[in-house]
CSV table of C-alpha atoms in Angstrom, one decimal:
chain,number,residue,atom,x,y,z
Z,1,UNK,CA,17.3,27.6,-39.0
Z,2,UNK,CA,17.1,24.6,-36.3
Z,3,UNK,CA,18.5,25.1,-32.5
Z,4,UNK,CA,19.3,23.9,-29.3
Z,5,UNK,CA,19.4,25.3,-25.9
Z,6,UNK,CA,22.0,23.8,-24.2
Z,7,UNK,CA,21.8,23.8,-20.0
Z,8,UNK,CA,23.6,23.4,-17.3
Z,9,UNK,CA,22.2,20.1,-15.5
Z,10,UNK,CA,23.8,21.5,-11.9
Z,11,UNK,CA,21.0,24.7,-11.6
Z,12,UNK,CA,18.7,24.3,-14.4
Z,13,UNK,CA,20.4,27.6,-16.0
Z,14,UNK,CA,20.9,28.1,-19.9
Z,15,UNK,CA,24.1,28.2,-20.8
Z,16,UNK,CA,24.0,29.3,-24.6
Z,17,UNK,CA,22.2,27.7,-27.8
Z,18,UNK,CA,23.6,26.5,-31.2
Z,19,UNK,CA,22.7,26.3,-35.1
Z,20,UNK,CA,21.4,22.7,-35.2
Z,21,UNK,CA,21.5,20.9,-37.8
Z,22,UNK,CA,18.3,18.9,-40.0
Z,23,UNK,CA,17.7,16.3,-42.8
Z,24,UNK,CA,19.2,18.8,-46.0
Z,25,UNK,CA,21.8,19.4,-43.3
Z,26,UNK,CA,22.9,16.4,-42.6
Z,27,UNK,CA,22.7,14.8,-46.0
Z,28,UNK,CA,25.0,17.6,-47.2
Z,29,UNK,CA,27.7,16.5,-44.6
Z,30,UNK,CA,27.0,13.2,-45.4
Z,31,UNK,CA,28.0,14.3,-49.3
Z,32,UNK,CA,30.9,16.1,-48.4
Z,33,UNK,CA,32.6,13.9,-46.4
Z,34,UNK,CA,32.3,11.2,-48.9
Z,35,UNK,CA,33.4,13.3,-51.6
Z,36,UNK,CA,36.3,13.9,-48.7
Z,37,UNK,CA,37.6,10.7,-47.7
Z,38,UNK,CA,39.4,9.2,-50.8
Z,39,UNK,CA,42.6,12.4,-50.3
Z,40,UNK,CA,41.9,11.4,-47.0
Z,41,UNK,CA,42.8,7.9,-47.1
Z,42,UNK,CA,45.2,8.6,-49.7
Z,43,UNK,CA,47.3,11.0,-47.3
Z,44,UNK,CA,50.2,9.1,-45.7
Z,45,UNK,CA,49.9,7.3,-42.2
Z,46,UNK,CA,52.3,9.5,-41.3
Z,47,UNK,CA,50.5,13.1,-41.7
Z,48,UNK,CA,47.5,11.3,-40.6
Z,49,UNK,CA,49.6,10.3,-37.3
Z,50,UNK,CA,51.1,13.9,-37.2
Z,51,UNK,CA,47.4,15.1,-37.4
Z,52,UNK,CA,46.5,13.3,-34.1
Z,53,UNK,CA,49.6,14.5,-32.4
Z,54,UNK,CA,49.3,18.2,-33.0
Z,55,UNK,CA,45.5,17.1,-31.6
Z,56,UNK,CA,46.7,15.9,-28.8
Z,57,UNK,CA,49.4,18.8,-28.1
Z,58,UNK,CA,46.2,21.1,-28.4
Z,59,UNK,CA,43.9,18.5,-26.0
Z,60,UNK,CA,46.6,19.3,-23.6
Z,61,UNK,CA,46.9,23.0,-24.2
Z,62,UNK,CA,43.4,23.7,-23.9
Z,63,UNK,CA,42.9,20.9,-20.8
Z,64,UNK,CA,41.1,23.2,-18.3
Z,65,UNK,CA,38.7,25.4,-19.8
Z,66,UNK,CA,38.0,21.8,-22.4
Z,67,UNK,CA,37.5,20.7,-18.8
Z,68,UNK,CA,35.3,23.4,-17.6
Z,69,UNK,CA,33.4,23.2,-20.5
Z,70,UNK,CA,32.5,19.0,-20.1
Z,71,UNK,CA,31.7,20.4,-16.0
Z,72,UNK,CA,28.9,22.7,-17.1
Z,73,UNK,CA,26.8,21.0,-19.8
Z,74,UNK,CA,27.4,17.8,-18.3
Z,75,UNK,CA,27.4,18.7,-14.8
Z,76,UNK,CA,30.5,15.9,-14.4
Z,77,UNK,CA,32.7,16.7,-10.8
Z,78,UNK,CA,35.4,19.4,-12.5
Z,79,UNK,CA,38.4,16.5,-11.1
Z,80,UNK,CA,36.4,14.3,-13.2
Z,81,UNK,CA,36.2,16.5,-16.1
Z,82,UNK,CA,40.3,16.9,-15.7
Z,83,UNK,CA,41.1,12.6,-15.2
Z,84,UNK,CA,39.0,12.7,-18.3
Z,85,UNK,CA,41.2,14.4,-20.8
Z,86,UNK,CA,44.0,13.8,-19.0
Z,87,UNK,CA,43.2,9.9,-19.7
Z,88,UNK,CA,42.7,10.5,-23.5
Z,89,UNK,CA,46.2,11.8,-24.1
Z,90,UNK,CA,47.6,7.6,-22.6
Z,91,UNK,CA,44.5,6.3,-25.2
Z,92,UNK,CA,46.0,8.5,-28.5
Z,93,UNK,CA,49.4,7.4,-27.3
Z,94,UNK,CA,48.3,3.7,-27.7
Z,95,UNK,CA,46.6,4.7,-31.1
Z,96,UNK,CA,49.5,6.5,-32.6
Z,97,UNK,CA,51.9,3.7,-31.3
Z,98,UNK,CA,50.3,0.0,-32.7
Z,99,UNK,CA,48.5,1.7,-35.5
Z,100,UNK,CA,51.2,0.9,-37.9
Z,101,UNK,CA,51.8,-2.0,-36.8
Z,102,UNK,CA,48.3,-3.2,-36.6
Z,103,UNK,CA,47.6,-1.5,-40.7
Z,104,UNK,CA,50.8,-3.0,-42.0
Z,105,UNK,CA,50.1,-5.6,-44.8
Z,106,UNK,CA,49.9,-9.0,-43.7
Z,107,UNK,CA,51.9,-11.9,-45.8
Z,108,UNK,CA,50.5,-14.9,-44.4
Z,109,UNK,CA,51.5,-17.1,-47.0
Z,110,UNK,CA,55.2,-17.3,-49.8
Z,111,UNK,CA,55.5,-20.1,-51.7
Z,112,UNK,CA,57.1,-21.0,-55.0
Z,113,UNK,CA,55.9,-18.7,-56.2
Z,114,UNK,CA,52.4,-17.9,-55.0
Z,115,UNK,CA,52.5,-14.9,-52.0
Z,116,UNK,CA,48.8,-14.6,-50.1
Z,117,UNK,CA,48.4,-11.1,-47.9
Z,118,UNK,CA,46.1,-9.7,-46.3
Z,119,UNK,CA,45.4,-5.5,-47.1
Z,120,UNK,CA,43.0,-3.4,-43.8
Z,121,UNK,CA,41.3,-0.5,-45.9
Z,122,UNK,CA,39.1,2.0,-44.8
Z,123,UNK,CA,35.9,1.3,-44.4
Z,124,UNK,CA,35.2,4.7,-45.9
Z,125,UNK,CA,32.6,7.5,-44.3
Z,126,UNK,CA,31.6,6.0,-40.6
Z,127,UNK,CA,29.0,7.7,-37.9
Z,128,UNK,CA,29.6,7.4,-34.8
Z,129,UNK,CA,26.5,8.3,-32.7
Z,130,UNK,CA,28.8,9.1,-29.4
Z,131,UNK,CA,27.4,9.6,-25.5
Z,132,UNK,CA,27.6,12.7,-23.1
Z,133,UNK,CA,28.9,11.0,-20.2
Z,134,UNK,CA,32.6,10.3,-21.5
Z,135,UNK,CA,32.5,12.8,-24.2
Z,136,UNK,CA,36.5,12.5,-24.8
Z,137,UNK,CA,36.5,9.4,-24.3
Z,138,UNK,CA,33.7,7.3,-26.2
Z,139,UNK,CA,34.6,9.8,-29.2
Z,140,UNK,CA,37.9,9.4,-29.1
Z,141,UNK,CA,37.4,5.6,-28.4
Z,142,UNK,CA,36.6,5.7,-32.2
Z,143,UNK,CA,37.2,8.9,-34.2
Z,144,UNK,CA,40.8,8.6,-33.4
Z,145,UNK,CA,41.6,5.2,-34.8
Z,146,UNK,CA,38.8,6.2,-37.3
Z,147,UNK,CA,40.5,9.3,-38.4
Z,148,UNK,CA,44.2,6.7,-38.8
Z,149,UNK,CA,42.8,4.3,-40.6
Z,150,UNK,CA,42.0,6.5,-43.6
Z,151,UNK,CA,38.5,7.2,-43.1
Z,152,UNK,CA,35.6,10.6,-42.8
Z,153,UNK,CA,33.5,10.8,-39.9
Z,154,UNK,CA,30.6,11.6,-39.5
Z,155,UNK,CA,30.4,13.2,-35.4
Z,156,UNK,CA,27.3,13.3,-33.8
Z,157,UNK,CA,27.7,14.6,-30.4
Z,158,UNK,CA,25.4,13.2,-27.7
Z,159,UNK,CA,23.1,16.7,-27.0
Z,160,UNK,CA,23.8,17.2,-23.6
Z,161,UNK,CA,27.8,17.6,-24.5
Z,162,UNK,CA,27.7,19.7,-27.4
Z,163,UNK,CA,30.1,22.1,-26.9
Z,164,UNK,CA,32.6,19.5,-26.1
Z,165,UNK,CA,31.6,17.5,-29.4
Z,166,UNK,CA,32.0,21.0,-31.7
Z,167,UNK,CA,35.4,21.5,-29.7
Z,168,UNK,CA,36.2,17.7,-30.9
Z,169,UNK,CA,35.9,19.6,-34.2
Z,170,UNK,CA,37.7,23.1,-33.7
Z,171,UNK,CA,40.5,21.0,-32.6
Z,172,UNK,CA,41.3,18.8,-35.0
Z,173,UNK,CA,40.7,21.2,-37.9
Z,174,UNK,CA,43.7,23.6,-36.2
Z,175,UNK,CA,45.6,20.1,-35.8
Z,176,UNK,CA,45.0,19.7,-40.2
Z,177,UNK,CA,42.9,16.9,-40.3
Z,178,UNK,CA,40.8,18.2,-43.1
Z,179,UNK,CA,37.5,20.4,-42.5
Z,180,UNK,CA,35.4,17.5,-45.0
Z,181,UNK,CA,37.3,14.5,-43.0
Z,182,UNK,CA,35.8,15.1,-39.7
Z,183,UNK,CA,32.2,16.3,-39.9
Z,184,UNK,CA,30.1,17.6,-36.2
Z,185,UNK,CA,26.3,17.0,-36.7
Z,186,UNK,CA,24.6,18.9,-34.1
Z,187,UNK,CA,20.5,18.0,-32.3
Z,188,UNK,CA,18.9,14.9,-30.5
Z,189,UNK,CA,17.7,11.9,-31.8
Z,190,UNK,CA,16.4,13.1,-35.1
Z,191,UNK,CA,19.3,14.5,-36.4
Z,192,UNK,CA,20.6,10.2,-35.0
Z,193,UNK,CA,18.1,8.9,-37.6
Z,194,UNK,CA,18.9,11.2,-40.5
Z,195,UNK,CA,22.4,10.3,-40.5
Z,196,UNK,CA,21.8,6.9,-40.0
Z,197,UNK,CA,19.6,6.9,-43.3
Z,198,UNK,CA,22.4,8.4,-45.2
Z,199,UNK,CA,24.6,6.2,-47.4
Z,200,UNK,CA,28.0,5.1,-44.3
Z,201,UNK,CA,29.4,2.3,-43.9
Z,202,UNK,CA,29.5,2.0,-41.0
Z,203,UNK,CA,27.8,3.3,-37.1
Z,204,UNK,CA,29.5,3.3,-33.5
Z,205,UNK,CA,27.0,3.9,-31.4
Z,206,UNK,CA,26.7,4.2,-27.6
Z,207,UNK,CA,23.9,4.7,-25.5
Z,208,UNK,CA,20.6,3.7,-24.4
Z,209,UNK,CA,20.1,-0.3,-25.3
Z,210,UNK,CA,16.2,1.4,-26.6
Z,211,UNK,CA,18.1,3.1,-29.4
Z,212,UNK,CA,21.0,0.9,-29.9
Z,213,UNK,CA,17.1,-1.8,-30.8
Z,214,UNK,CA,16.1,1.0,-33.2
Z,215,UNK,CA,19.2,1.1,-35.4
Z,216,UNK,CA,20.0,-2.2,-35.6
Z,217,UNK,CA,17.0,-3.1,-37.3
Z,218,UNK,CA,16.6,0.9,-39.2
Z,219,UNK,CA,20.7,-0.3,-40.5
Z,220,UNK,CA,20.6,-4.4,-40.6
Z,221,UNK,CA,19.0,-5.0,-43.7
Z,222,UNK,CA,21.1,-2.1,-45.8
Z,223,UNK,CA,24.6,-4.5,-43.9
Z,224,UNK,CA,26.1,-1.8,-42.8
Z,225,UNK,CA,28.6,-1.9,-40.1
Z,226,UNK,CA,27.5,-1.2,-36.4
Z,227,UNK,CA,29.2,-1.2,-33.0
Z,228,UNK,CA,27.1,-0.9,-30.0
Z,229,UNK,CA,28.1,-0.3,-27.1
Z,230,UNK,CA,23.9,-0.7,-25.0
Z,231,UNK,CA,25.6,0.1,-21.7
Z,232,UNK,CA,25.5,-2.6,-18.2
Z,233,UNK,CA,24.4,-4.1,-14.7
Z,234,UNK,CA,27.6,-4.4,-13.9
Z,235,UNK,CA,28.1,-7.0,-11.0
Z,236,UNK,CA,30.6,-7.6,-8.4
Z,237,UNK,CA,31.0,-10.6,-5.8
Z,238,UNK,CA,33.7,-10.2,-2.7
Z,239,UNK,CA,34.4,-13.6,-1.5
Z,240,UNK,CA,34.6,-14.6,2.2
Z,241,UNK,CA,38.6,-14.4,2.4
Z,242,UNK,CA,38.5,-10.2,1.1
Z,243,UNK,CA,39.3,-8.1,3.0
Z,244,UNK,CA,35.9,-6.3,3.3
Z,245,UNK,CA,37.5,-2.0,4.3
Z,246,UNK,CA,39.5,-2.3,1.1
Z,247,UNK,CA,36.9,-4.0,-1.3
Z,248,UNK,CA,34.0,-1.2,0.0
Z,249,UNK,CA,36.4,1.0,-0.5
Z,250,UNK,CA,36.9,0.3,-4.0
Z,251,UNK,CA,33.9,-0.5,-5.1
Z,252,UNK,CA,31.9,2.4,-3.4
Z,253,UNK,CA,34.5,4.3,-5.5
Z,254,UNK,CA,33.1,2.0,-8.7
Z,255,UNK,CA,29.4,2.6,-7.5
Z,256,UNK,CA,29.9,6.1,-7.7
Z,257,UNK,CA,32.6,7.9,-9.8
Z,258,UNK,CA,30.7,10.2,-12.1
Z,259,UNK,CA,28.1,10.2,-10.2
Z,260,UNK,CA,27.0,6.3,-11.1
Z,261,UNK,CA,26.8,7.3,-14.8
Z,262,UNK,CA,29.5,5.4,-16.9
Z,263,UNK,CA,28.6,2.4,-18.5
Z,264,UNK,CA,31.9,0.3,-16.7
Z,265,UNK,CA,30.6,1.5,-13.1
Z,266,UNK,CA,29.3,-1.1,-10.4
Z,267,UNK,CA,25.5,-1.9,-10.2
Z,268,UNK,CA,25.9,-5.1,-8.8
Z,269,UNK,CA,27.6,-5.7,-5.6
Z,270,UNK,CA,27.8,-9.6,-4.0
Z,271,UNK,CA,29.1,-10.3,-0.6
Z,272,UNK,CA,30.0,-13.3,0.7
Z,273,UNK,CA,27.4,-13.4,4.1
Z,274,UNK,CA,31.1,-14.1,7.1
Z,275,UNK,CA,32.1,-11.1,5.6
Z,276,UNK,CA,28.5,-8.7,5.2
Z,277,UNK,CA,27.6,-6.5,7.3
Z,278,UNK,CA,31.9,-5.3,8.2
Z,279,UNK,CA,31.8,-4.6,4.5
Z,280,UNK,CA,28.8,-2.5,4.5
Z,281,UNK,CA,29.9,-0.9,7.4
Z,282,UNK,CA,32.7,0.2,5.6
Z,283,UNK,CA,31.1,0.6,2.6
Z,284,UNK,CA,28.3,3.5,4.0
Z,285,UNK,CA,31.6,5.0,5.6
Z,286,UNK,CA,32.3,5.7,2.4
Z,287,UNK,CA,30.0,6.6,0.3
Z,288,UNK,CA,29.3,8.7,3.4
Z,289,UNK,CA,32.8,10.6,2.9
Z,290,UNK,CA,31.7,11.6,-1.0
Z,291,UNK,CA,30.9,15.3,-0.6
Z,292,UNK,CA,28.3,16.7,-2.9
Z,293,UNK,CA,27.6,19.5,-4.6
Z,294,UNK,CA,28.8,22.0,-6.6
Z,295,UNK,CA,30.4,20.3,-10.4
Z,296,UNK,CA,33.1,23.6,-10.7
Z,297,UNK,CA,34.4,22.8,-6.8
Z,298,UNK,CA,37.5,20.9,-6.4
Z,299,UNK,CA,36.5,18.2,-3.7
Z,300,UNK,CA,32.9,17.8,-5.3
Z,301,UNK,CA,32.5,14.6,-5.7
Z,302,UNK,CA,29.2,13.2,-6.7
Z,303,UNK,CA,27.5,16.2,-9.5
Z,304,UNK,CA,24.6,16.4,-10.9
Z,305,UNK,CA,22.2,13.4,-13.3
Z,306,UNK,CA,22.8,14.9,-16.5
Z,307,UNK,CA,19.9,13.9,-17.7
Z,308,UNK,CA,16.8,15.2,-16.0
Z,309,UNK,CA,14.1,11.9,-17.2
Z,310,UNK,CA,16.9,9.0,-15.3
Z,311,UNK,CA,15.6,11.2,-11.5
Z,312,UNK,CA,12.8,9.4,-12.2
Z,313,UNK,CA,14.5,6.0,-12.9
Z,314,UNK,CA,16.3,6.0,-10.2
Z,315,UNK,CA,13.3,6.6,-7.1
Z,316,UNK,CA,11.7,4.1,-9.4
Z,317,UNK,CA,14.4,1.9,-8.7
Z,318,UNK,CA,14.2,2.3,-4.9
Z,319,UNK,CA,10.1,2.5,-4.6
Z,320,UNK,CA,10.5,-0.5,-5.6
Z,321,UNK,CA,12.6,-2.3,-4.1
Z,322,UNK,CA,11.3,-0.5,-0.4
Z,323,UNK,CA,8.0,-2.3,-1.8
Z,324,UNK,CA,9.9,-5.6,-1.7
Z,325,UNK,CA,11.7,-5.6,1.3
Z,326,UNK,CA,15.0,-3.7,0.8
Z,327,UNK,CA,16.8,-2.0,3.5
Z,328,UNK,CA,17.4,1.4,2.8
Z,329,UNK,CA,20.6,2.6,4.5
Z,330,UNK,CA,21.0,6.8,3.3
Z,331,UNK,CA,19.8,8.5,-0.3
Z,332,UNK,CA,17.0,7.2,-2.0
Z,333,UNK,CA,16.0,10.8,-3.0
Z,334,UNK,CA,16.5,13.8,-5.8
Z,335,UNK,CA,18.0,17.3,-3.6
Z,336,UNK,CA,16.2,20.3,-3.0
Z,337,UNK,CA,16.6,22.9,-5.5
Z,338,UNK,CA,17.0,23.4,-8.7
Z,339,UNK,CA,18.8,21.1,-11.1
Z,340,UNK,CA,19.7,17.7,-12.0
Z,341,UNK,CA,20.0,16.3,-8.1
Z,342,UNK,CA,20.5,12.4,-6.3
Z,343,UNK,CA,21.4,11.9,-3.1
Z,344,UNK,CA,23.5,8.8,-3.2
Z,345,UNK,CA,21.9,5.6,-2.2
Z,346,UNK,CA,22.7,2.3,-0.7
Z,347,UNK,CA,20.4,-0.2,0.1
Z,348,UNK,CA,20.1,-4.2,0.7
Z,349,UNK,CA,18.8,-6.8,1.6
Z,350,UNK,CA,17.5,-6.5,-1.9
Z,351,UNK,CA,17.2,-9.9,-4.9
Z,352,UNK,CA,16.3,-9.8,-8.3
Z,353,UNK,CA,12.6,-9.4,-7.7
Z,354,UNK,CA,14.3,-5.8,-7.4
Z,355,UNK,CA,14.9,-3.5,-10.9
Z,356,UNK,CA,17.5,-2.3,-9.1
Z,357,UNK,CA,19.6,-5.6,-9.3
Z,358,UNK,CA,17.8,-5.9,-12.6
Z,359,UNK,CA,17.6,-2.7,-14.7
Z,360,UNK,CA,20.8,-0.6,-15.5
Z,361,UNK,CA,20.8,2.3,-12.5
Z,362,UNK,CA,22.8,5.1,-14.5
Z,363,UNK,CA,23.2,6.5,-11.1
Z,364,UNK,CA,24.0,7.0,-7.4
Z,365,UNK,CA,22.8,4.2,-6.5
Z,366,UNK,CA,23.7,0.9,-5.0
Z,367,UNK,CA,22.0,-2.3,-4.0
Z,368,UNK,CA,24.1,-5.2,-2.2
Z,369,UNK,CA,23.0,-8.5,-1.2
Z,370,UNK,CA,24.1,-10.9,0.8
Z,371,UNK,CA,25.5,-14.7,-0.9
Z,372,UNK,CA,26.1,-17.8,0.9
Z,373,UNK,CA,28.8,-19.4,-1.5
Z,374,UNK,CA,30.5,-19.0,-4.9
Z,375,UNK,CA,28.4,-21.0,-6.8
Z,376,UNK,CA,24.9,-18.4,-6.0
Z,377,UNK,CA,27.1,-15.5,-6.5
Z,378,UNK,CA,28.2,-16.8,-9.9
Z,379,UNK,CA,24.5,-17.5,-10.2
Z,380,UNK,CA,23.3,-14.2,-9.8
Z,381,UNK,CA,26.1,-12.5,-11.9
Z,382,UNK,CA,24.7,-14.2,-14.9
Z,383,UNK,CA,21.1,-13.9,-14.7
Z,384,UNK,CA,21.1,-10.6,-16.0
Z,385,UNK,CA,20.3,-9.8,-19.8
Z,386,UNK,CA,23.6,-7.4,-19.9
Z,387,UNK,CA,27.7,-7.9,-20.0
Z,388,UNK,CA,29.6,-5.7,-19.8
Z,389,UNK,CA,31.6,-6.3,-16.7
Z,390,UNK,CA,32.6,-8.2,-13.8
Z,391,UNK,CA,34.5,-8.4,-11.3
Z,392,UNK,CA,35.5,-10.8,-7.8
Z,393,UNK,CA,37.6,-9.4,-4.7
Z,394,UNK,CA,39.4,-12.2,-3.3
Z,395,UNK,CA,43.2,-12.7,-2.3
Z,396,UNK,CA,43.8,-15.9,-4.3
Z,397,UNK,CA,44.1,-15.4,-7.7
Z,398,UNK,CA,43.1,-18.9,-8.9
Z,399,UNK,CA,39.1,-18.6,-7.2
Z,400,UNK,CA,39.0,-15.3,-9.1
Z,401,UNK,CA,39.9,-16.7,-12.0
Z,402,UNK,CA,37.8,-20.5,-11.7
Z,403,UNK,CA,35.0,-17.7,-11.2
Z,404,UNK,CA,35.0,-15.1,-13.7
Z,405,UNK,CA,35.9,-17.9,-16.9
Z,406,UNK,CA,32.2,-18.8,-15.2
Z,407,UNK,CA,31.1,-14.8,-16.0
Z,408,UNK,CA,29.6,-14.0,-18.6
Z,409,UNK,CA,31.0,-10.6,-20.3
Z,410,UNK,CA,33.3,-8.8,-22.0
Z,411,UNK,CA,36.1,-6.9,-19.6
Z,412,UNK,CA,36.7,-8.6,-16.0
Z,413,UNK,CA,38.5,-7.1,-13.3
Z,414,UNK,CA,40.1,-9.3,-10.5
Z,415,UNK,CA,41.0,-7.0,-7.4
Z,416,UNK,CA,39.5,-3.8,-8.8
Z,417,UNK,CA,36.6,-2.4,-10.8
Z,418,UNK,CA,35.2,0.5,-13.7
Z,419,UNK,CA,38.6,0.3,-15.3
Z,420,UNK,CA,39.0,0.7,-19.2
Z,421,UNK,CA,42.7,0.3,-21.0
Z,422,UNK,CA,42.9,0.9,-24.3
Z,423,UNK,CA,45.1,-1.5,-24.8
Z,424,UNK,CA,42.7,-4.4,-24.2
Z,425,UNK,CA,38.9,-3.9,-26.5
Z,426,UNK,CA,36.0,-3.4,-25.0
Z,427,UNK,CA,32.9,-5.0,-25.8
Z,428,UNK,CA,30.1,-7.0,-24.1
Z,429,UNK,CA,28.2,-10.1,-24.1
Z,430,UNK,CA,23.5,-9.4,-24.2
Z,431,UNK,CA,22.0,-6.9,-24.7
Z,432,UNK,CA,25.4,-4.8,-23.5
Z,433,UNK,CA,25.5,-4.4,-27.0
Z,434,UNK,CA,27.8,-5.8,-30.4
Z,435,UNK,CA,32.0,-4.5,-32.3
Z,436,UNK,CA,34.1,-2.9,-30.2
Z,437,UNK,CA,36.8,-0.7,-29.8
Z,438,UNK,CA,39.9,-0.5,-28.3
Z,439,UNK,CA,43.1,-2.3,-28.6
Z,440,UNK,CA,44.5,-3.6,-31.6
Z,441,UNK,CA,41.6,-5.0,-32.3
Z,442,UNK,CA,39.6,-1.0,-32.1
Z,443,UNK,CA,41.6,0.1,-35.3
Z,444,UNK,CA,41.3,-3.0,-37.4
Z,445,UNK,CA,37.3,-2.5,-36.2
Z,446,UNK,CA,37.2,0.6,-38.5
Z,447,UNK,CA,38.8,-1.3,-41.4
Z,448,UNK,CA,38.4,-4.2,-43.8
Z,449,UNK,CA,40.4,-7.4,-44.9
Z,450,UNK,CA,41.6,-7.2,-48.6
Z,451,UNK,CA,42.5,-10.0,-49.8
Z,452,UNK,CA,45.4,-10.1,-52.6
Z,453,UNK,CA,46.6,-13.7,-54.3
Z,454,UNK,CA,49.6,-13.1,-55.6
Z,455,UNK,CA,51.2,-15.1,-58.3
Z,456,UNK,CA,54.5,-14.9,-60.6
Z,457,UNK,CA,54.4,-15.2,-63.9
């Protein structure tokens, strides 16, 4: 029997070990999900919604212990764990409110005895390989609408958020979702590979570009529906007419929230030369006010790095920038003691020859580059293989719209950042992935359209 050891990234201590899957148990679980899916799809939508409503009630009732579990296994500050769970409630409310109209049969033509309709039928068995940085958000974006649409779900939480994934399954089953309609798979990369090998009808993955590329190569010949959210190198431009203090406070939070471990964290900042120095001063003051410490303490803002290997990535990016002439204002190094810790880091004098302005950091590290014009800023924002989010700070909406219309990104922000709404689709350009979640499109993505041509005799 395989086992998975779960450690606290803030201390390095072993939390527990859990039984892990292998190729045989993955295949068995996939068969069970396939056998259970048809009956779930035949269950009236109102009954499926009632299960998700009870699930939401249960999450609310256990919010504090669930937040504590997430903080222990990911290093996320406890307030941010609580914020994630509270935010999940809004997403569930959206899906519950939108699903009836979204899945309703559409009559698109009716004339002379001929009627044309579109039905939205479930994909079938959906595999969800989820992420550790926002496990409730990223998982819920998939399994909530997938279940509502009548699919069975094989849910593989990240090995860094396994206990959270098991809690999801427990609460869903207690809420009435059949045990074989939502099944958790436990383990590391080999379990994900075994899941991909099953006869699934869709695979929804959030993680690194390298892993997403491997999944696409493996499943492409099988023509399985894919949704790959693969991160970004998200830029923001601060125009010369922006308030440098307001922009700095917002962007410091956007860059450092969740210890910089968000898919849509601000990872590149471009500031017009006229306000560059004032912005940097305000930015540093904000970052220096963030408390680094025990994630379980209420006022901690910067927690642990969840994955130890990421520490070397951050070190290498800072060293590369420094070697090429960047100015280090704070941080730039690991913090002493047990666990995975990296000091909040701010660099100026950066440019696009440096990896910190090209490759995803996924940590509390940010580069700020001075620009002379809007045109230069747009060119630099688009100088990336990614395209998840991008933002502009200016009091002039027309200026912001004109600039953001030129930027290749799935989500754009005016005077805000690092924000996700259940009402808007979450998607990316380029190496940020394919497909989408959220919005009504993120409900329909778990269905197949069936076209009906109906002629009266």
